[in-house]
Coordinates of C-alpha atoms in Angstrom, one line a residue:
Chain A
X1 CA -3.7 10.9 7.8
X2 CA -0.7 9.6 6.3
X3 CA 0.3 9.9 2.6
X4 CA 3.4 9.7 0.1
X5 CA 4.8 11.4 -3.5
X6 CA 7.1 9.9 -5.2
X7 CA 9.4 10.6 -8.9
X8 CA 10.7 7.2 -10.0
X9 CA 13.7 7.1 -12.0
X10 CA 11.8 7.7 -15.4
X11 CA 10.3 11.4 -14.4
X12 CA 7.0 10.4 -13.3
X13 CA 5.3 11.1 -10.1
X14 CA 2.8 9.8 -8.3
X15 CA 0.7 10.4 -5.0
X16 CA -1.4 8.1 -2.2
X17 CA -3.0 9.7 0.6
X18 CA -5.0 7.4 3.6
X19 CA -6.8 8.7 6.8
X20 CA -9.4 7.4 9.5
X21 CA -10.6 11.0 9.4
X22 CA -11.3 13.0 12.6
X23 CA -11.7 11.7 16.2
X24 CA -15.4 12.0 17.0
X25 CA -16.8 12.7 13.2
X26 CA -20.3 11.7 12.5
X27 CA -20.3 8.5 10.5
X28 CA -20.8 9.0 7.0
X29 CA -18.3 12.3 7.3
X30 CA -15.8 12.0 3.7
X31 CA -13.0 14.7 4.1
X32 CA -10.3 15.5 1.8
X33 CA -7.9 12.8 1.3
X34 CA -9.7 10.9 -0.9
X35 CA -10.9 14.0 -2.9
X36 CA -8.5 14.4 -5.9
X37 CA -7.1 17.3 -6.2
X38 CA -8.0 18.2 -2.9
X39 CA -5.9 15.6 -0.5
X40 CA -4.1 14.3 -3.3
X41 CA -3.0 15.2 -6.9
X42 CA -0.4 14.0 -9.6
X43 CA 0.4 14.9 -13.0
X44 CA 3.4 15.1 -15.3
X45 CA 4.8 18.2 -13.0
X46 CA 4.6 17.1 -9.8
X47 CA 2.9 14.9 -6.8
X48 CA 1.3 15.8 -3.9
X49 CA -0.3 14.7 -0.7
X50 CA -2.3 17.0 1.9
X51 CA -2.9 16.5 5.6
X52 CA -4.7 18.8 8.3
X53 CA -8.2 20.4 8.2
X54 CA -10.6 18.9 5.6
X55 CA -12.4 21.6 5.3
X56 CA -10.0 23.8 4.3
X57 CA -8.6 21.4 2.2
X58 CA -11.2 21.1 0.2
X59 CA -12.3 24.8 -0.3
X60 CA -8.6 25.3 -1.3
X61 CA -8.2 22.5 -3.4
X62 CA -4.9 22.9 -2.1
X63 CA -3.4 19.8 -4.1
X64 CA -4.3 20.6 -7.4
X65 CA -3.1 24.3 -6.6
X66 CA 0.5 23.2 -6.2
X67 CA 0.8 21.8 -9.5
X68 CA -1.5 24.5 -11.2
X69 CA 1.2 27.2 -9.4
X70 CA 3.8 25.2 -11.0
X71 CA 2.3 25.1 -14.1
X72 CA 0.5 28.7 -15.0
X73 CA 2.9 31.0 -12.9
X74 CA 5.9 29.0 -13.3
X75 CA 6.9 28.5 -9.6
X76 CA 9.4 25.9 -8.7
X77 CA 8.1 23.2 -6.4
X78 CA 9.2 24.2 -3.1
X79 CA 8.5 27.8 -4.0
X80 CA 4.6 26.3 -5.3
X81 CA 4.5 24.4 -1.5
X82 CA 5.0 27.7 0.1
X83 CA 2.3 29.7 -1.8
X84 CA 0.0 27.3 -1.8
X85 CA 0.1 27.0 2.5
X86 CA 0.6 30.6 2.6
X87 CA -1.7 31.9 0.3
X88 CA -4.7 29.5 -0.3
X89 CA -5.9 27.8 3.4
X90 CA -7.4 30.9 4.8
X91 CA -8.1 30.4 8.3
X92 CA -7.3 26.5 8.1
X93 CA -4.4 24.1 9.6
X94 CA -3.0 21.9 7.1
X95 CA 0.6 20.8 5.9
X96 CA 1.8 18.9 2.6
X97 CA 4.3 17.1 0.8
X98 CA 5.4 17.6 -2.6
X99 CA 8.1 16.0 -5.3
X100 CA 8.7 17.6 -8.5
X101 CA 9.2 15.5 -11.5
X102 CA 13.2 16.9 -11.3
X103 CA 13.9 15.0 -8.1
X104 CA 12.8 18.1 -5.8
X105 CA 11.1 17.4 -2.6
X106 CA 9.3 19.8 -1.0
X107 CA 7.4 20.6 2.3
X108 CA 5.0 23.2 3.9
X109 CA 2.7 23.2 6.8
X110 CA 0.9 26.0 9.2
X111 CA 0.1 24.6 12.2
X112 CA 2.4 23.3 15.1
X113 CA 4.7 20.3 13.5
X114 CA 4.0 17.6 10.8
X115 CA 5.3 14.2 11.0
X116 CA 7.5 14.1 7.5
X117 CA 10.4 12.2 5.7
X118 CA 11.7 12.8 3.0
X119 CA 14.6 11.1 0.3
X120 CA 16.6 12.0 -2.7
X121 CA 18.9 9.9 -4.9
X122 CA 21.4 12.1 -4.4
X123 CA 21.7 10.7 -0.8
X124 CA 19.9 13.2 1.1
X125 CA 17.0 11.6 3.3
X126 CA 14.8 13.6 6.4
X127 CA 12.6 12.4 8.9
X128 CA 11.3 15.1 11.4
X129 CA 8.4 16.4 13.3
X130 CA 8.6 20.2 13.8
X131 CA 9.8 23.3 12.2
Chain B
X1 CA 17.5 8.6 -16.6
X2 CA 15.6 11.2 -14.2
X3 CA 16.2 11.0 -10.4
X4 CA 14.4 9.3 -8.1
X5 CA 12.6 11.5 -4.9
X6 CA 10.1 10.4 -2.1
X7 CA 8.9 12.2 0.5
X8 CA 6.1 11.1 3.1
X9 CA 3.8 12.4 5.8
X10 CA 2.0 10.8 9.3
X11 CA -0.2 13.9 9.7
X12 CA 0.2 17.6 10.6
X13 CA -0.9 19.2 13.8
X14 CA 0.6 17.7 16.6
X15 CA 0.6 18.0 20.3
X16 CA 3.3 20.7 21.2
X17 CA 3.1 18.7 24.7
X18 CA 4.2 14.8 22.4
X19 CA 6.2 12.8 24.9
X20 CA 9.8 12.5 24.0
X21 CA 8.9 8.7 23.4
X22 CA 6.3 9.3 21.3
X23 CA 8.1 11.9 18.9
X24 CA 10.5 9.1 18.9
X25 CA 8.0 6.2 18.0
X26 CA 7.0 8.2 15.3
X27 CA 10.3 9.0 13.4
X28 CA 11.1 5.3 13.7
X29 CA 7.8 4.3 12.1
X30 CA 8.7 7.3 9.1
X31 CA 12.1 5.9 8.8
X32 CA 11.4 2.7 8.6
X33 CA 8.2 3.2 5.9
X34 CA 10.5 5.8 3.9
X35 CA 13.5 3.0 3.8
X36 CA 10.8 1.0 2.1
X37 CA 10.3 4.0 -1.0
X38 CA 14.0 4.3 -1.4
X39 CA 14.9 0.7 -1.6
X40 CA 12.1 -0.1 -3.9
X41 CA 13.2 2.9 -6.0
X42 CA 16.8 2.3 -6.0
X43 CA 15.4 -1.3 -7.4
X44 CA 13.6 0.3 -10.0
X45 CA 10.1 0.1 -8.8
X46 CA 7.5 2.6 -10.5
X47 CA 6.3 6.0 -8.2
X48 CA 2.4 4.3 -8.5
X49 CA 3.7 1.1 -7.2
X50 CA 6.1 2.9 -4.5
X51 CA 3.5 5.5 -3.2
X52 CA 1.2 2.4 -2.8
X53 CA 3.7 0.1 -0.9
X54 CA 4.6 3.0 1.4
X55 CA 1.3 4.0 2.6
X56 CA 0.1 0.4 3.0
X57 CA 2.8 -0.1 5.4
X58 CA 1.7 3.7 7.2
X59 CA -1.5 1.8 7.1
X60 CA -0.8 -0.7 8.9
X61 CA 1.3 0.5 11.3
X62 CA -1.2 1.7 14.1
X63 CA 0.9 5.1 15.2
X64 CA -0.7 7.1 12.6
X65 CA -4.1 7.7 12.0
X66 CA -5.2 5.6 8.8
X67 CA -5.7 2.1 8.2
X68 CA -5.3 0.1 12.2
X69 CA -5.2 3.2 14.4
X70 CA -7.5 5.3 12.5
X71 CA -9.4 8.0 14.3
X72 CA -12.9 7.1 15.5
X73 CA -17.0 7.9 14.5
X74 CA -18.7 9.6 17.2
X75 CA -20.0 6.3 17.6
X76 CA -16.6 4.3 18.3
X77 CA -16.3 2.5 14.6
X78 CA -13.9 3.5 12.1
X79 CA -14.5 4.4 8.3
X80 CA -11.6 5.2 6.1
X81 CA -11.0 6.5 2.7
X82 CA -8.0 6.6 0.6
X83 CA -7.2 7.9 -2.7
X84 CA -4.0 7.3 -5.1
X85 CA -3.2 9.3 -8.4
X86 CA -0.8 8.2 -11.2
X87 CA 0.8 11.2 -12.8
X88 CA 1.3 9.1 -16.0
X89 CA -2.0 9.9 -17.5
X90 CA -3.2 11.5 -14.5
X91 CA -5.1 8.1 -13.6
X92 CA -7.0 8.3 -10.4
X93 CA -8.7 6.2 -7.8
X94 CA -10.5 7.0 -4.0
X95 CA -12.9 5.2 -1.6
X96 CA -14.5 6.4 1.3
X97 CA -16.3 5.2 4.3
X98 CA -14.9 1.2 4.3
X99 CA -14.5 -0.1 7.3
X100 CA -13.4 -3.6 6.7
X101 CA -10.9 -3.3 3.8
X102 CA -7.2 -4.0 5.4
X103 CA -5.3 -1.7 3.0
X104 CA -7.9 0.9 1.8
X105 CA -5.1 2.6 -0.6
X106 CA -5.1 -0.6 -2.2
X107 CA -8.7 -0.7 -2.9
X108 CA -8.3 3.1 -4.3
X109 CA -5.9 1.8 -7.0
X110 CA -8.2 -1.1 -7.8
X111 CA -10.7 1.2 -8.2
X112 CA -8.2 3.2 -11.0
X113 CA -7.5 0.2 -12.4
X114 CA -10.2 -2.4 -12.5
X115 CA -13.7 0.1 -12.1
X116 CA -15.1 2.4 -14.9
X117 CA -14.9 5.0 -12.1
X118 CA -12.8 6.7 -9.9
X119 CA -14.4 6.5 -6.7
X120 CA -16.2 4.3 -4.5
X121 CA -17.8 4.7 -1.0
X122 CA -19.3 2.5 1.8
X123 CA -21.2 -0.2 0.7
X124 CA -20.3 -0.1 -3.0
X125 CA -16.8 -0.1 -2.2
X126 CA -17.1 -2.7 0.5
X127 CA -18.7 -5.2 -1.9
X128 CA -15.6 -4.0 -4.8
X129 CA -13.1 -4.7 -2.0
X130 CA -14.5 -8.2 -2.3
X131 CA -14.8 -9.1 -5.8
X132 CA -11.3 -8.0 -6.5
X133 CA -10.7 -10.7 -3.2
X134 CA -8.8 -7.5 -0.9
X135 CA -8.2 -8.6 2.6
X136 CA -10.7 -7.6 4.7
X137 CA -11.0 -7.6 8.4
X138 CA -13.4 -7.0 11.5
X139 CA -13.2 -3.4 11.9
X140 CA -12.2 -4.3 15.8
X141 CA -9.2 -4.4 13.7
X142 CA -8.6 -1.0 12.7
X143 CA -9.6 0.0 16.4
X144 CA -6.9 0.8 18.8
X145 CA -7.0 1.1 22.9
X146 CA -5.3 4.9 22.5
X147 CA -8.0 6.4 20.5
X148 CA -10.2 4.9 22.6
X149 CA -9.2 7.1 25.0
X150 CA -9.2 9.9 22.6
X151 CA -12.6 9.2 21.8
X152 CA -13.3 9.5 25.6
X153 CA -11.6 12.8 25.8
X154 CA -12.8 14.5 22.9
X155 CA -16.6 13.4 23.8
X156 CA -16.2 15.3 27.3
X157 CA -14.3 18.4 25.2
X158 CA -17.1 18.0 23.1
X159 CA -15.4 18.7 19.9
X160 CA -14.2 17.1 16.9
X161 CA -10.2 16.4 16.1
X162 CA -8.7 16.6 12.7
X163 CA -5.0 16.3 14.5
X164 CA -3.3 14.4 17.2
X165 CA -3.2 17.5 20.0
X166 CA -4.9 16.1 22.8
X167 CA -8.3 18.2 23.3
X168 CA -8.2 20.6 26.3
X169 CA -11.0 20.0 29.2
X170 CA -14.3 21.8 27.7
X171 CA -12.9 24.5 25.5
X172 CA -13.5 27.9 26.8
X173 CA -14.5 28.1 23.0
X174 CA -17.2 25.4 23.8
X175 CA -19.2 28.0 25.6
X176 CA -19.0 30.2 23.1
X177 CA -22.6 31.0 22.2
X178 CA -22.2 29.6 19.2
X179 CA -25.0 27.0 17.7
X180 CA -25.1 23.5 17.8
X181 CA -25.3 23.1 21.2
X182 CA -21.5 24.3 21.5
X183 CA -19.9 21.9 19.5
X184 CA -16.0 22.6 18.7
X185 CA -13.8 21.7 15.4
X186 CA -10.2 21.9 15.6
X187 CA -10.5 23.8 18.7
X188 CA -12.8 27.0 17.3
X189 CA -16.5 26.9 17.7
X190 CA -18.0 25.0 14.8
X191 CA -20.6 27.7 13.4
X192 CA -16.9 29.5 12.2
X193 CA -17.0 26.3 9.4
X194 CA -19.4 27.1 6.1
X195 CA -21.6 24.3 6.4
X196 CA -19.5 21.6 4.9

């Protein structure tokens, strides 16, 4: 699964997620990414895209999640990214990525690495694998 | 003004055991597809029209699984599904199961922008992919000689993937007396999963 969030230089975010799904599914199989507000969610707060265990990405609604932390118990992004992994996958493997309509990127994931870049204007810019 | 941000991801769970080279293929590929975001950003380029551009270019890279190098059906083919969200309006697109649509994100946005719905799957969205005149290919396309391989492996673990470790010979888990015949998800015996 790959997927990306962007803020553009007028405040609004967006989110695309894409994935061939898991090795050895049965055909006909639909997991999260292309459920919104599962695998992938954007509104005037933030952006997000989900990767990891359908399943639990669904049941979670983990996307939608961020943004609803954000929004009803006033987290800030990175703070919302945490909870959200934390909090809401139960036993499930998943990781995200997350921009905030301020320029904030954000990150979170439970299971061993997650292949991640991330860039601000301010200069800063990320690309890693593990923790 | 507000200021710009992108982040992206290839996938979480990965093999603790990667090859050096590998872990090094794949920040290339990030690098490379994030350089993308920020230039078109720095140029002025909307987030809908960035987040698109970026993950058509993770699509068609084959390192990560989506688009060429997608993970493989039980029965060797691939079926993708994509979706795309614009928080202006919170507009929204997703296919699922194509399996000849070159860019399946781009497909998702056509479906936002050019459908009455939202989201379209297999055969309806295969015969959309072609009336907006997408690029579609043989779904040999899409399939690469690694996940062959993974196929192969995963078939004798007898259990399904959703990340890139490479699956164990027969899980001990597999023998778990578990139903359906022992089959594994992410490594734990499938009857732990609610019926999905």
């Amino acid at each position: 699964t790959v997927g990306c969030a962007v803020v553009d230089s007028n405040g609004f975010c967006a989110a695309a997620t894409s994935t061939g799904g898991l090795m050895n599914k049965m055909t006909g199989r639909i997991g999260d990414s292309p459920l919104i507000g599962s695998g992938t969610y954007a509104c005037d707060l933030c952006a997000v895209s989900c990767t990891g265990e359908g399943e639990a990405i669904i049941r979670s609604t983990l996307a939608r999640d961020v943004a609803a932390v954000m929004e009803y118990k006033g987290l800030a992004l990175q703070e919302a990214v945490d909870f959200c992994v934390k909090e809401r996958l139960d036993e499930g493997f998943a990781g995200l990525i997350a921009v905030s309509k301020t320029g904030e990127v954000a990150y979170g994931f439970n299971c061993t690495g997650m292949f991640r870049g991330c860039a601000t204007e301010d200069g800063f810019m990320e690309v890693g694998i593990w923790e | 003004m507000a200021r710009w941000a992108i982040t992206i991801h290839g996938g979480a769970g990965v093999d603790p055991k990667l090859p050096e080279q590998s872990q090094e293929e794949a920040k290339r590929v990030l690098a490379r597809c994030l350089q993308i975001g920020v230039d078109a950003l720095r140029a002025g380029s909307s987030a809908l029209d960035v987040v698109e551009a970026v993950v058509r270019e993770l699509e068609t890279d084959p390192f990560f699984n989506s688009g060429r190098g997608s993970a493989l059906t039980r029965r060797g083919t691939v079926e993708m599904e994509a979706s795309i969200m614009d928080g202006r309006g919170r507009r929204c697109g997703a296919v699922s199961g194509v399996s000849t649509v070159k860019n399946p994100v781009s497909l998702a946005r056509r479906v936002m922008e050019n459908s009455p719905h939202s989201y379209l799957a297999f055969e309806g969205a295969e015969e959309f992919a072609r009336d907006q005149g997408l690029e579609t290919v043989d779904n040999s396309y899409f399939i690469t000689e690694d996940n062959i391989g993974m196929l192969k492996l995963a078939k004798e673990a007898n259990t399904i993937l959703f990340d890139y470790r490479i699956p164990d010979t027969c899980s001990a888990l597999a023998g778990a007396d578990n139903h359906k015949n022992g089959m594994v998800m992410n490594g734990l015996p499938i009857s732990i999963y609610a019926p999905e």
